[in-house]
Coordinates of C-alpha atoms and ligand atoms in Angstrom, one line a residue:
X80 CA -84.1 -2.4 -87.4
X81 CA -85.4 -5.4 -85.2
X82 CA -85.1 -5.0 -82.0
X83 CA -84.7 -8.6 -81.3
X84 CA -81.1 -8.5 -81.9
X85 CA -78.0 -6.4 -80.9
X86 CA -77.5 -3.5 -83.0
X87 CA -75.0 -4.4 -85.3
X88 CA -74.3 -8.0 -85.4
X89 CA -70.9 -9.3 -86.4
X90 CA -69.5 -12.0 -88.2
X91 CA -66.3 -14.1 -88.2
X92 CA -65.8 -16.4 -90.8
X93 CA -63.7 -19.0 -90.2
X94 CA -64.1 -20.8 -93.3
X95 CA -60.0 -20.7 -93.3
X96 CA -60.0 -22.6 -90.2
X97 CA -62.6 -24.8 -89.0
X98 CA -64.2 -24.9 -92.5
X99 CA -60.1 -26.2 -94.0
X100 CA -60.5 -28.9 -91.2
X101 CA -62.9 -30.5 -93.5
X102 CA -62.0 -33.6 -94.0
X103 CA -59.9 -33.6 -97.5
X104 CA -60.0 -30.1 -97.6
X105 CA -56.2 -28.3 -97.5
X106 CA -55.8 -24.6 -98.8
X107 CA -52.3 -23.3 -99.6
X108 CA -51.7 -19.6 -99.0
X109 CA -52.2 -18.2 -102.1
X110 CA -55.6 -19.6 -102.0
X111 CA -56.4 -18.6 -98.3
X112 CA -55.8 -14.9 -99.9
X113 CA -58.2 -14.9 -102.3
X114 CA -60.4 -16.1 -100.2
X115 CA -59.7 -14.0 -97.4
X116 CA -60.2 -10.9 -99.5
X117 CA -63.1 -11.5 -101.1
X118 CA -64.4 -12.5 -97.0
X119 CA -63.8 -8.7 -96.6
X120 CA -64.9 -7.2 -99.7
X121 CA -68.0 -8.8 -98.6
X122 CA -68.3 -7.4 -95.2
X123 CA -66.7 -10.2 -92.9
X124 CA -65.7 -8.3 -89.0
X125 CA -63.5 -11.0 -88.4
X126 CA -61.0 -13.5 -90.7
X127 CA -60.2 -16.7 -88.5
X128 CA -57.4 -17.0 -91.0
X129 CA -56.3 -20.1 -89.8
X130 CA -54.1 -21.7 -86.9
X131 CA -50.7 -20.6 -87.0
X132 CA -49.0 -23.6 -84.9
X133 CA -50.1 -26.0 -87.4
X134 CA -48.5 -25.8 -90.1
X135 CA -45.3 -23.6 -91.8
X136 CA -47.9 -23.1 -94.5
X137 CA -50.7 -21.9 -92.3
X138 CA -48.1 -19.2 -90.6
X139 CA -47.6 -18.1 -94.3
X140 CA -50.9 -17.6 -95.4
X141 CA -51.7 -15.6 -92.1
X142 CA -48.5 -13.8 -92.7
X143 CA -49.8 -13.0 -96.6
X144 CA -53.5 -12.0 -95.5
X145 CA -52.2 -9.9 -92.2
X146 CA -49.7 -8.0 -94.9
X147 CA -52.7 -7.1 -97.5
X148 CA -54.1 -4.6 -95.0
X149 CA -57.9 -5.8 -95.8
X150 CA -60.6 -4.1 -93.9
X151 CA -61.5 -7.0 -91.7
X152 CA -60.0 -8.2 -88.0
X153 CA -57.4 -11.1 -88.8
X154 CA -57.4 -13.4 -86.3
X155 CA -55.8 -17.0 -85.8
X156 CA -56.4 -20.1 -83.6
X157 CA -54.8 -20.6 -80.4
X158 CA -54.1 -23.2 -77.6
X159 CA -53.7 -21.9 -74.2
X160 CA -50.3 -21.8 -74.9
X161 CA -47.6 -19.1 -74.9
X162 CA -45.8 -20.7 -77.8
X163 CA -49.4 -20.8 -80.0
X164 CA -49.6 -16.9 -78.9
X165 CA -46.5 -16.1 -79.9
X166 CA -46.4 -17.4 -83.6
X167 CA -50.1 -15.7 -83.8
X168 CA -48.6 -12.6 -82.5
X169 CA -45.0 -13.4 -84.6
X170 CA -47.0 -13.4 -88.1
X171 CA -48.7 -10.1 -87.8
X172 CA -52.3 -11.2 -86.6
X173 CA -54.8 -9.1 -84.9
X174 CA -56.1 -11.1 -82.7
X175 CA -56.3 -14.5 -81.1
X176 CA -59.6 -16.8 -81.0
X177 CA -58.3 -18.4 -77.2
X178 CA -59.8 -22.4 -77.5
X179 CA -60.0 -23.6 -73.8
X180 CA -61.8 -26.4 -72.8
X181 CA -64.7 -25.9 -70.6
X182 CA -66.7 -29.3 -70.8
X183 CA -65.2 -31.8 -67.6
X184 CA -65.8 -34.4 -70.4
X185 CA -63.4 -32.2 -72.5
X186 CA -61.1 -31.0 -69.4
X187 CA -60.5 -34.5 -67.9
X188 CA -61.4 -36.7 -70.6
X189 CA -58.8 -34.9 -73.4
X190 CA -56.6 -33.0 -71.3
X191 CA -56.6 -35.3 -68.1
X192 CA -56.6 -31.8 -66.1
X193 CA -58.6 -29.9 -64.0
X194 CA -60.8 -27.2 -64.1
X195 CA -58.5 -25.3 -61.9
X196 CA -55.4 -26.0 -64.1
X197 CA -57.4 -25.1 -67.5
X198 CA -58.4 -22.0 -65.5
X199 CA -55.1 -20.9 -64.8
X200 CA -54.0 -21.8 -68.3
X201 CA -56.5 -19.7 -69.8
X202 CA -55.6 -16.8 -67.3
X203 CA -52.3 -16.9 -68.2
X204 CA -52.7 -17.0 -72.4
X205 CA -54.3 -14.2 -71.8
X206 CA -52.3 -12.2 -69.8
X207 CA -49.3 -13.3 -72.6
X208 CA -51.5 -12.3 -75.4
X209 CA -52.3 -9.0 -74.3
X210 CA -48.7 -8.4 -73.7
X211 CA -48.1 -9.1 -77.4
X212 CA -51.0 -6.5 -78.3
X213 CA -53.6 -9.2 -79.8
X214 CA -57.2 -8.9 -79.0
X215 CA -58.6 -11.8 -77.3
X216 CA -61.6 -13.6 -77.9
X217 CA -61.9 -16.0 -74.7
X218 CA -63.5 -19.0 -76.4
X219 CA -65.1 -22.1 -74.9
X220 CA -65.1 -25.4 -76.6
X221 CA -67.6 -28.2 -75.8
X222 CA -69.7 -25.3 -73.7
X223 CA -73.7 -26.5 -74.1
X224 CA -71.8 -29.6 -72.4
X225 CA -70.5 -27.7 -70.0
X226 CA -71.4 -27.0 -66.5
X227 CA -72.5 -23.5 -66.8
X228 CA -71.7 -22.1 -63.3
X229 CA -67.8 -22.7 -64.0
X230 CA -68.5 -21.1 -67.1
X231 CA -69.3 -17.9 -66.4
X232 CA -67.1 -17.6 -64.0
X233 CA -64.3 -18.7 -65.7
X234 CA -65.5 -16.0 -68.5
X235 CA -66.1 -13.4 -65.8
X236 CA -62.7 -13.9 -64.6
X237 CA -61.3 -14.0 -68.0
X238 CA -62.8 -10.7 -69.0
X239 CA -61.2 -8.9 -65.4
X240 CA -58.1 -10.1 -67.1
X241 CA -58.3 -8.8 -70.2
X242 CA -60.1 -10.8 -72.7
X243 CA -61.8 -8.7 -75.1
X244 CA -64.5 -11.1 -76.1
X245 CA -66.3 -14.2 -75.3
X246 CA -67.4 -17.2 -77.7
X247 CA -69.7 -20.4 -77.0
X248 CA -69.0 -23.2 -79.1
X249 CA -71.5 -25.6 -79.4
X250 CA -68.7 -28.4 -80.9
X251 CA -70.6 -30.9 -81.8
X252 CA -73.5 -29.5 -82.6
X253 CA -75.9 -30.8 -79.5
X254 CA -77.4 -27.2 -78.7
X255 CA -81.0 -26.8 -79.1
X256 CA -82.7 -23.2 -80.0
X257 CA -84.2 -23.7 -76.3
X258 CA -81.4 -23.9 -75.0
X259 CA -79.5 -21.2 -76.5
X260 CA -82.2 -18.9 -75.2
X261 CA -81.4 -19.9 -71.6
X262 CA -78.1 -20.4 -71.6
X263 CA -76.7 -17.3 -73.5
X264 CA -78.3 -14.5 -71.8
X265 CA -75.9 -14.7 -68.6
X266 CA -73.1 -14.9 -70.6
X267 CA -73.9 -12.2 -72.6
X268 CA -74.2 -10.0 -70.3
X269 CA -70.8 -10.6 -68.8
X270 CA -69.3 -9.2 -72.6
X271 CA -69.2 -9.1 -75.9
X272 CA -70.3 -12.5 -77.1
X273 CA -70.0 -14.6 -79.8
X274 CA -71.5 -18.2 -80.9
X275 CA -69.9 -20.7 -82.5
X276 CA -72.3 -23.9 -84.0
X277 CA -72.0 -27.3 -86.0
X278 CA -74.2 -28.8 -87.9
X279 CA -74.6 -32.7 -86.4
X280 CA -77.8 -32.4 -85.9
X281 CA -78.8 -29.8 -88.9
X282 CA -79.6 -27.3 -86.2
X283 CA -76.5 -25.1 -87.0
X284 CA -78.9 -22.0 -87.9
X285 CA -81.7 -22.4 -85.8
X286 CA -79.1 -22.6 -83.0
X287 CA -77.2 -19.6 -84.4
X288 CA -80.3 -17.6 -84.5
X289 CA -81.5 -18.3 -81.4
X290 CA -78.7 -17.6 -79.7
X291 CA -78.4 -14.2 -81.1
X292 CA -81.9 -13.3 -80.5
X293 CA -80.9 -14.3 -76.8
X294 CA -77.8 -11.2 -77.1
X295 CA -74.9 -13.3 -78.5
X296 CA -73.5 -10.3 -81.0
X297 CA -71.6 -12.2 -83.4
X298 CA -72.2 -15.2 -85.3
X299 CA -69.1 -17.7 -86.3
X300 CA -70.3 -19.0 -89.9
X301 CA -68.6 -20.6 -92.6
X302 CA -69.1 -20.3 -96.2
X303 CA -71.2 -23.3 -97.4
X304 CA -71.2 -24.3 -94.0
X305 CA -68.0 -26.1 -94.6
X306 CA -66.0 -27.4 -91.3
X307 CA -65.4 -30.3 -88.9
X308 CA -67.6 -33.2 -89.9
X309 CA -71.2 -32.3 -90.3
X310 CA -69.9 -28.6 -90.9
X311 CA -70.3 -25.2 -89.2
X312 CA -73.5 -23.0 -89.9
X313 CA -73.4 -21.4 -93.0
X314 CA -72.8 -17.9 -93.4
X315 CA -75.1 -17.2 -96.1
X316 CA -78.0 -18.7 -94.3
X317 CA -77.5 -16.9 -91.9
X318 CA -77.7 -13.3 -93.5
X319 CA -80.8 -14.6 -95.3
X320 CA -82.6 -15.4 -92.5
X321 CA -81.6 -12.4 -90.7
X322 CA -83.2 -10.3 -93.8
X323 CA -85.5 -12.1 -94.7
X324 CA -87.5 -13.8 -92.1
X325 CA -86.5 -11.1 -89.1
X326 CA -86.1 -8.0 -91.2
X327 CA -83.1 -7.5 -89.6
X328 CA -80.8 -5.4 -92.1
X329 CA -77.0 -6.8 -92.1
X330 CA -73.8 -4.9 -93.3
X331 CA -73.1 -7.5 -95.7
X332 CA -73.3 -7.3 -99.4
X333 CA -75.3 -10.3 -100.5
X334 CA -75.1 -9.7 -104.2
X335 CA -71.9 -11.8 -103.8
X336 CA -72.9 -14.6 -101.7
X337 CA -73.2 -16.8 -104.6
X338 CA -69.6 -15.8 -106.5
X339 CA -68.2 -15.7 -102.3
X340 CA -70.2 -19.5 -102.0
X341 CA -68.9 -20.7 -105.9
X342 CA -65.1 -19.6 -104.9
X343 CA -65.1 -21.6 -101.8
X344 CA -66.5 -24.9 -103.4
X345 CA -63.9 -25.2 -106.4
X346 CA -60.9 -23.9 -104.2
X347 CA -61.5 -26.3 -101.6
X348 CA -62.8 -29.0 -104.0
X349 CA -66.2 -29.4 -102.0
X350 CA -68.9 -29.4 -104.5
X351 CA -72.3 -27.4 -103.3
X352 CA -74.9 -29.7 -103.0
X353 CA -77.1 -29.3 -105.1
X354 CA -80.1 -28.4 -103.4
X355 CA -78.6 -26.6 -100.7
X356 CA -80.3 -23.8 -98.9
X357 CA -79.4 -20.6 -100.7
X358 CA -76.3 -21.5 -102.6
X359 CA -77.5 -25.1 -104.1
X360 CA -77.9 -25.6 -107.7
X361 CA -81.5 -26.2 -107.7
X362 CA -81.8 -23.1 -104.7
X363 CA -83.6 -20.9 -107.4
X364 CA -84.6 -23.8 -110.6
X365 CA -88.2 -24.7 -111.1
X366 CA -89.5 -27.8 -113.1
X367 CA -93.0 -28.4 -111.9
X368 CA -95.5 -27.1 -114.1
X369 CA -97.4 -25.1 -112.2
X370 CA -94.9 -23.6 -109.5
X371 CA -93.0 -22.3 -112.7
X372 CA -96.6 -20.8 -113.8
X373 CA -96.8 -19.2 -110.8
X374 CA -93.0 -17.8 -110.6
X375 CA -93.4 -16.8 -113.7
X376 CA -96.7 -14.3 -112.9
X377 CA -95.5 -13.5 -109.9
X378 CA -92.3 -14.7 -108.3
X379 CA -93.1 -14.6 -104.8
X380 CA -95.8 -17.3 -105.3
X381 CA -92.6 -19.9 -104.6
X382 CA -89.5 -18.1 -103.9
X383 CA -89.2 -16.9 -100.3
X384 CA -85.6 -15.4 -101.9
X385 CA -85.2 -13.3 -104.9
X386 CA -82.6 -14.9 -106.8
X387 CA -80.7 -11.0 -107.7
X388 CA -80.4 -10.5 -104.0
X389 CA -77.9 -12.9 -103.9
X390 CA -75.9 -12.6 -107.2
X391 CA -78.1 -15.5 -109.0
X392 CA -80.6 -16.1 -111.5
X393 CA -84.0 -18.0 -111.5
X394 CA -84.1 -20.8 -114.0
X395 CA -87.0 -22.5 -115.6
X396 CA -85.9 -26.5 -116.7
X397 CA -88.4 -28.2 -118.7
X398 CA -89.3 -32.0 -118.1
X399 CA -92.6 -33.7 -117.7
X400 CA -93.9 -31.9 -115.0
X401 CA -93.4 -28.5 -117.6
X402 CA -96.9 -26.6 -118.4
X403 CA -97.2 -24.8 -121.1
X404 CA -96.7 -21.4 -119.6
X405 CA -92.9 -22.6 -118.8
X406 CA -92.0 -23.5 -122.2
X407 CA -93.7 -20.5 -124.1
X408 CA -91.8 -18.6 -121.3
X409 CA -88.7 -20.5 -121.8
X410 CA -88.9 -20.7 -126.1
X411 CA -90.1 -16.7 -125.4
X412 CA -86.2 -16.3 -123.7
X413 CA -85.1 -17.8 -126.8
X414 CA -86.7 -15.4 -129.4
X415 CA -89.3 -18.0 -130.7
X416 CA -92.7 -17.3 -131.1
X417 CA -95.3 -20.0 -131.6
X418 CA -98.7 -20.5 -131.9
X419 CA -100.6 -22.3 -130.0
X420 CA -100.8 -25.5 -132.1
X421 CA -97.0 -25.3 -132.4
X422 CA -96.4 -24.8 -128.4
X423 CA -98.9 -27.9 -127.7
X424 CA -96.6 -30.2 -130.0
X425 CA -93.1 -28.9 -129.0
X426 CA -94.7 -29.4 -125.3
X427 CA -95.7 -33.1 -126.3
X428 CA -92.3 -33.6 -127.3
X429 CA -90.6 -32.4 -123.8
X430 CA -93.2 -34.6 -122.2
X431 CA -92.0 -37.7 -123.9
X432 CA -88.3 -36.6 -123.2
X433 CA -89.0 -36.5 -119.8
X434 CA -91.0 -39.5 -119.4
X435 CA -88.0 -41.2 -120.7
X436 CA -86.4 -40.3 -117.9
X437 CA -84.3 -37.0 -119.5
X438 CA -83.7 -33.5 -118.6
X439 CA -84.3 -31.0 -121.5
X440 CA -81.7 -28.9 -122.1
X441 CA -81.6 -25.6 -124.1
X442 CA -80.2 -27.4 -126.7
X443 CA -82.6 -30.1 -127.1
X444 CA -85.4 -27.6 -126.7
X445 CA -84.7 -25.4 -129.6
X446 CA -83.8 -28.9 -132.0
X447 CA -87.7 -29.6 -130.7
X448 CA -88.6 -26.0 -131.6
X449 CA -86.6 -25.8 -135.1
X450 CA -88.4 -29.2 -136.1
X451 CA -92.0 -28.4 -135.2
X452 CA -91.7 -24.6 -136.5
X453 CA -90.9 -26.0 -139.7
X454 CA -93.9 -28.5 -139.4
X455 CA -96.6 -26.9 -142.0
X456 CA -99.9 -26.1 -140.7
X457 CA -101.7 -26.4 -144.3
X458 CA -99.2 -29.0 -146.1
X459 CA -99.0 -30.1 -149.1
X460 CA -97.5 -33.4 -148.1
X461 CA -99.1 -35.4 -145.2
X462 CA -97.6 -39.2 -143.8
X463 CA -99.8 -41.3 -143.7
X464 CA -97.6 -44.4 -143.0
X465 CA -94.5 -45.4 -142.7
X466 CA -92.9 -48.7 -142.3
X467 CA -88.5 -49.6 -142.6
X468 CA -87.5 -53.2 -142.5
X469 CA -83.6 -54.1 -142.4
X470 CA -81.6 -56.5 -140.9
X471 CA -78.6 -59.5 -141.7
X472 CA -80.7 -60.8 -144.3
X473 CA -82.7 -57.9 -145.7
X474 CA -82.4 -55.2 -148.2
X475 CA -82.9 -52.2 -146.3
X476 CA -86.8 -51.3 -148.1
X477 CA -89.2 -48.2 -146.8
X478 CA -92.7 -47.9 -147.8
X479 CA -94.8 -44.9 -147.4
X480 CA -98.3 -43.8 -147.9
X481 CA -98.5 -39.8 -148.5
X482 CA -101.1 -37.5 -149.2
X483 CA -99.9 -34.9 -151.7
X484 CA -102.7 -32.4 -152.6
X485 CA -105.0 -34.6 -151.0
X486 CA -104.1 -37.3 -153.3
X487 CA -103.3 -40.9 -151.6
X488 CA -99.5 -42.2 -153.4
X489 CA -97.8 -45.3 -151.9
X490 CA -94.5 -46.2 -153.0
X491 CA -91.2 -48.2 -151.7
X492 CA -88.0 -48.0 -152.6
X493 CA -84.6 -50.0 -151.1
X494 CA -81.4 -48.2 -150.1
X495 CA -78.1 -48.6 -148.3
X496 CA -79.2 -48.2 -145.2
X497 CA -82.6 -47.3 -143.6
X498 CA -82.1 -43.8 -143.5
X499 CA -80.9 -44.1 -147.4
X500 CA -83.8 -46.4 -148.0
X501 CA -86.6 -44.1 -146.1
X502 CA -84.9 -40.7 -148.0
X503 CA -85.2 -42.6 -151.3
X504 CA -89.0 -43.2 -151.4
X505 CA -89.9 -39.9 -150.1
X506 CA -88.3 -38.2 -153.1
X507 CA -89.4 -40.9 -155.1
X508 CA -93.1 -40.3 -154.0
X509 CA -93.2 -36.7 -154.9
X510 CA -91.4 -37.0 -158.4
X511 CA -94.4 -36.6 -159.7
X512 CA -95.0 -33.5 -158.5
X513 CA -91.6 -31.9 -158.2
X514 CA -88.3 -33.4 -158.7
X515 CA -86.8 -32.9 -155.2
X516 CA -83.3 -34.1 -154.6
X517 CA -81.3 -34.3 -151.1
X518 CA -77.9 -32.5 -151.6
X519 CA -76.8 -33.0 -148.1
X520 CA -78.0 -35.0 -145.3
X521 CA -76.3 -34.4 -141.2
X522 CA -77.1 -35.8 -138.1
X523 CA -76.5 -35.0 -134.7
X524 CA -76.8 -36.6 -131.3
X525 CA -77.4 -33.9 -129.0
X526 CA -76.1 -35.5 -126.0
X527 CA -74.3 -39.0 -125.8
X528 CA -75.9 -42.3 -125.4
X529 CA -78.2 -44.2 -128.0
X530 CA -81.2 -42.7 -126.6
X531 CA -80.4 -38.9 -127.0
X532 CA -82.5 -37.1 -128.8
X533 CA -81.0 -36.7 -132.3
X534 CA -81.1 -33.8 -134.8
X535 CA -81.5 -34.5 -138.7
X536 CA -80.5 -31.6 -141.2
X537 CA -81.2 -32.2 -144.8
X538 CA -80.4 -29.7 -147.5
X539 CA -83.0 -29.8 -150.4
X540 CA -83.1 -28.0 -153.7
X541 CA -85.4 -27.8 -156.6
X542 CA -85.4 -25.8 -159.8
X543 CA -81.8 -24.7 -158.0
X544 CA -83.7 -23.2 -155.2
X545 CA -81.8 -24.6 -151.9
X546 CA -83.5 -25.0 -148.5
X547 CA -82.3 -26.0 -145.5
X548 CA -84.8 -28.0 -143.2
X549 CA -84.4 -29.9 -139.6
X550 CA -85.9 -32.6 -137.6
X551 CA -85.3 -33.9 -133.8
X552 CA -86.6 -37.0 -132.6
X553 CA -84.8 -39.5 -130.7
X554 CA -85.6 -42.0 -133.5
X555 CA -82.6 -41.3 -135.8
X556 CA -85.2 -42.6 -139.5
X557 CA -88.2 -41.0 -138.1
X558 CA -85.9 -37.3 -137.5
X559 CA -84.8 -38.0 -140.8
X560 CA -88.4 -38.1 -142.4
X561 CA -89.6 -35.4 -140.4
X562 CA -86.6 -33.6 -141.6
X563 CA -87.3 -34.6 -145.1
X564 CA -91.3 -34.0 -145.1
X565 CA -90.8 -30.4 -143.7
X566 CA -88.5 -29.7 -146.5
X567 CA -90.3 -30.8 -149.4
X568 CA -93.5 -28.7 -147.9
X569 CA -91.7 -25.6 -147.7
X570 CA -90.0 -25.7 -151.3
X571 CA -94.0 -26.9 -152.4
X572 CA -95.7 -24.5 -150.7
X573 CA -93.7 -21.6 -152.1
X574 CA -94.1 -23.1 -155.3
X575 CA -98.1 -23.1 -154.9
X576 CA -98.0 -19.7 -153.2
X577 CA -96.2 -18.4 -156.3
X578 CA -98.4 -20.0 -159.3
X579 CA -101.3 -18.7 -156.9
X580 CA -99.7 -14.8 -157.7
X581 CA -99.2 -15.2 -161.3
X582 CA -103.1 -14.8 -162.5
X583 CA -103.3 -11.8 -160.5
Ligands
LIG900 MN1 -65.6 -25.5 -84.5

């Protein structure tokens, strides 16, 4: 254990509170309870389950997560206020997160008070909280703004009353790590602290982390880092930096950050960016071709986080910055083996994807894969040209130049279309050598748009032996020929490779 840090640091998520004041963010209870229990399955200390003078549906949800019994604290938002006390205390929380003012831009500005009369206020919730029973965790708002002598006092003073805890909240997120390390030491030494960050300035961990390397003993986080305006700090950064980059060893479980993380985004309808620390999308997905070499060898070489830790998995996409060690690895995941003639071609093709702009998906790379596996090494058949003309005022007419057992054949034939036209003089071509014919012909466009890549299957049949044979280009003819070509080898080549048996 580091001895940088308290002994056991705590958290309180108040994902159901500050993170809900998001704006266009509303929870109803039901989904404040899922939430909430999966917050303590995971290991949360304390569930700021919301603020009960708010709303009738904020009392009930504190009401249904109070009544679950989960292993966490539940604890609600209060005013200095006995009314806000008593509702907290009236649907069955634990204890009360006490919000007072402490900033004279906050106290006179907002309240039009004094510090005196927000003193006594705060004295007073207090003493009315802890005759209802509820812990109290004296908190003060706008604090790094703050001047610091009235704040310890009026914390000081606040604990000889009975608070149980104290919180700095940095509210709108203008701490700076340097001055978390001098302002929280006093503090903490006066009682249990806790500190409470946003992200304006996207200092919300460093912030966080500072001040609990300077004795702060519990960290307020959010999931995602949702909350007021810029957001709170995130919770899961949080735990990873602790492990990680401290070795500090948290209670938490982090094999469900990510299911905790994907929850929170499609209950509260705020999508996780997608390259946000930890949690994003692209958090643990590699393109470029050599840092998915090196994750591949060895996966430290560019993850500081080991994707299992967390409940995720690594992913290898392929595009145009993809070696060749990414797609064997990738077409390896897929149960296809290549050689290395194949894997150059089928990484050609990704290359071209991509430099047209498109991400290669698992479907399109095993269309590539299909089509070139089925490409011969030896053929029979080899294209040497081919040429389609159609139009308004044209017959649709292909023309080809092949070379069957290394004999040159041109031919041309017309058709109904292009693809009709193209299919026509390919069979045509090889009559001489085997009477081919097409008994089915299906296309697919793997994704929508007219420049997806498209997949041609052709069913073929000679002497009534039936192959099925596939081509993927983004061309729609030239999938078709390829389709067509590979085909015709395959029912040649086993031809040949029987007559080449018989002697024997
Ligand atoms: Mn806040």
């Amino acid at each position: 254990m580091s001895v940088l840090f308290v002994d056991s640091i705590r958290f309180l998520d108040t994902t159901l509170r500050d993170g809900e004041q998001t704006p266009g963010v509303s929870l109803n209870p039901e989904q404040k309870l899922e939430i909430a229990v999966k917050l303590a399955d995971i290991g949360i200390d304390v569930i700021e389950a919301g603020s009960a003078a708010a709303s009738e549906g904020e009392r009930q949800a504190i009401r249904l997560i109070s009544d679950v019994g989960l292993s966490a604290e539940i604890c609600t938002y209060v005013r200095a206020l006995a009314e806000d006390i008593d509702l907290a205390a009236d649907y069955g929380a634990d204890s009360v997160h006490l919000v007072v003012p402490v900033s004279d831009l906050h106290i006179v500005k907002k309240l039009r008070k004094t510090r005196e009369q927000v003193a006594a206020m705060a004295f007073s919730a207090i003493g009315h909280a802890k005759d209802r029973g509820l812990i109290v965790e004296l908190s003060g708002e706008d604090a790094s703004r703050a001047d610091q002598s009235f704040l310890c006092d009026l914390f000081t003073e606040g604990i000889a009353r009975g608070a149980d805890r104290l919180c700095f909240c940095d509210t709108v997120g203008v701490l700076t790590p340097e001055k978390a390390a001098e302002l929280i030491p006093p503090l903490a030494t006066i009682a249990p602290l806790s500190i409470h960050c946003h992200d304006d300035l996207g200092l919300g961990l460093a912030n966080t982390l500072a001040a609990l390397k300077a004795g702060a003993s519990c960290a307020h986080t959010t999931i995602n880092g949702l909350g007021e305006r810029a957001g709170n700090t995130p919770f899961e950064e949080v735990v990873m930096s602790l492990e990680i980059l401290y070795g500090y060893q948290t209670h938490i479980k982090k094999e469900q950050i990510y299911s905790l993380a994907s929850l929170v985004s499609r209950l509260t309808g705020v999508p996780l960016p997608v390259n946000k620390a930890v949690v994003g999308e692209m958090a643990f997905t590699h393109e470029s071709g050599i840092h998915a070499h090196g994750v591949i060898r060895e996966p430290t070489t560019y993850e500081s986080i080991k994707p299992e830790m967390i409940g995720r998995k690594r992913r290898i996409v392929l595009g145009k910055h993809s070696g060749s060690a990414s797609v064997e690895a990738a077409l390896n995941e897929r149960n296809y083996t290549t050689d290395a003639t194949q894997l150059k071609e089928i990484v050609k093709r990704i290359k071209q994807l991509g430099d047209e702009g498109k991400r290669v998906t698992d479907t399109d790379l095993m269309a590539i894969a299909d089509a070139v596996l089925a490409i011969d090494s030896k053929p029979v058949i080899r294209m040497r040209q081919f040429t389609v003309v159609t139009g308004n005022n044209a017959i649709p007419t292909a023309s080809v130049t092949l070379e069957v057992n290394g004999q040159e054949i041109t031919g041309a034939s017309s058709g109904n279309g292009p693809v009709d036209a193209a299919m026509e003089v390919l069979r045509k071509s090889v009559a001489d050598v085997a009477d081919i014919r097409l008994e089915e012909y299906h296309v697919d466009a793997i994704h929508g748009g007219t420049d997806a890549l498209v997949e041609v299957t052709v069913r073929l049949s000679k002497d009534g032996k039936i192959i099925t044979s596939r081509g993927a280009r983004t061309d729609i003819i030239m999938a078709s020929v390829e389709a067509m070509i590979a085909g015709m080898n395959r029912l040649l080549r086993e031809e040949h490779e029987t007559r080449g048996k018989n002697p024997r």
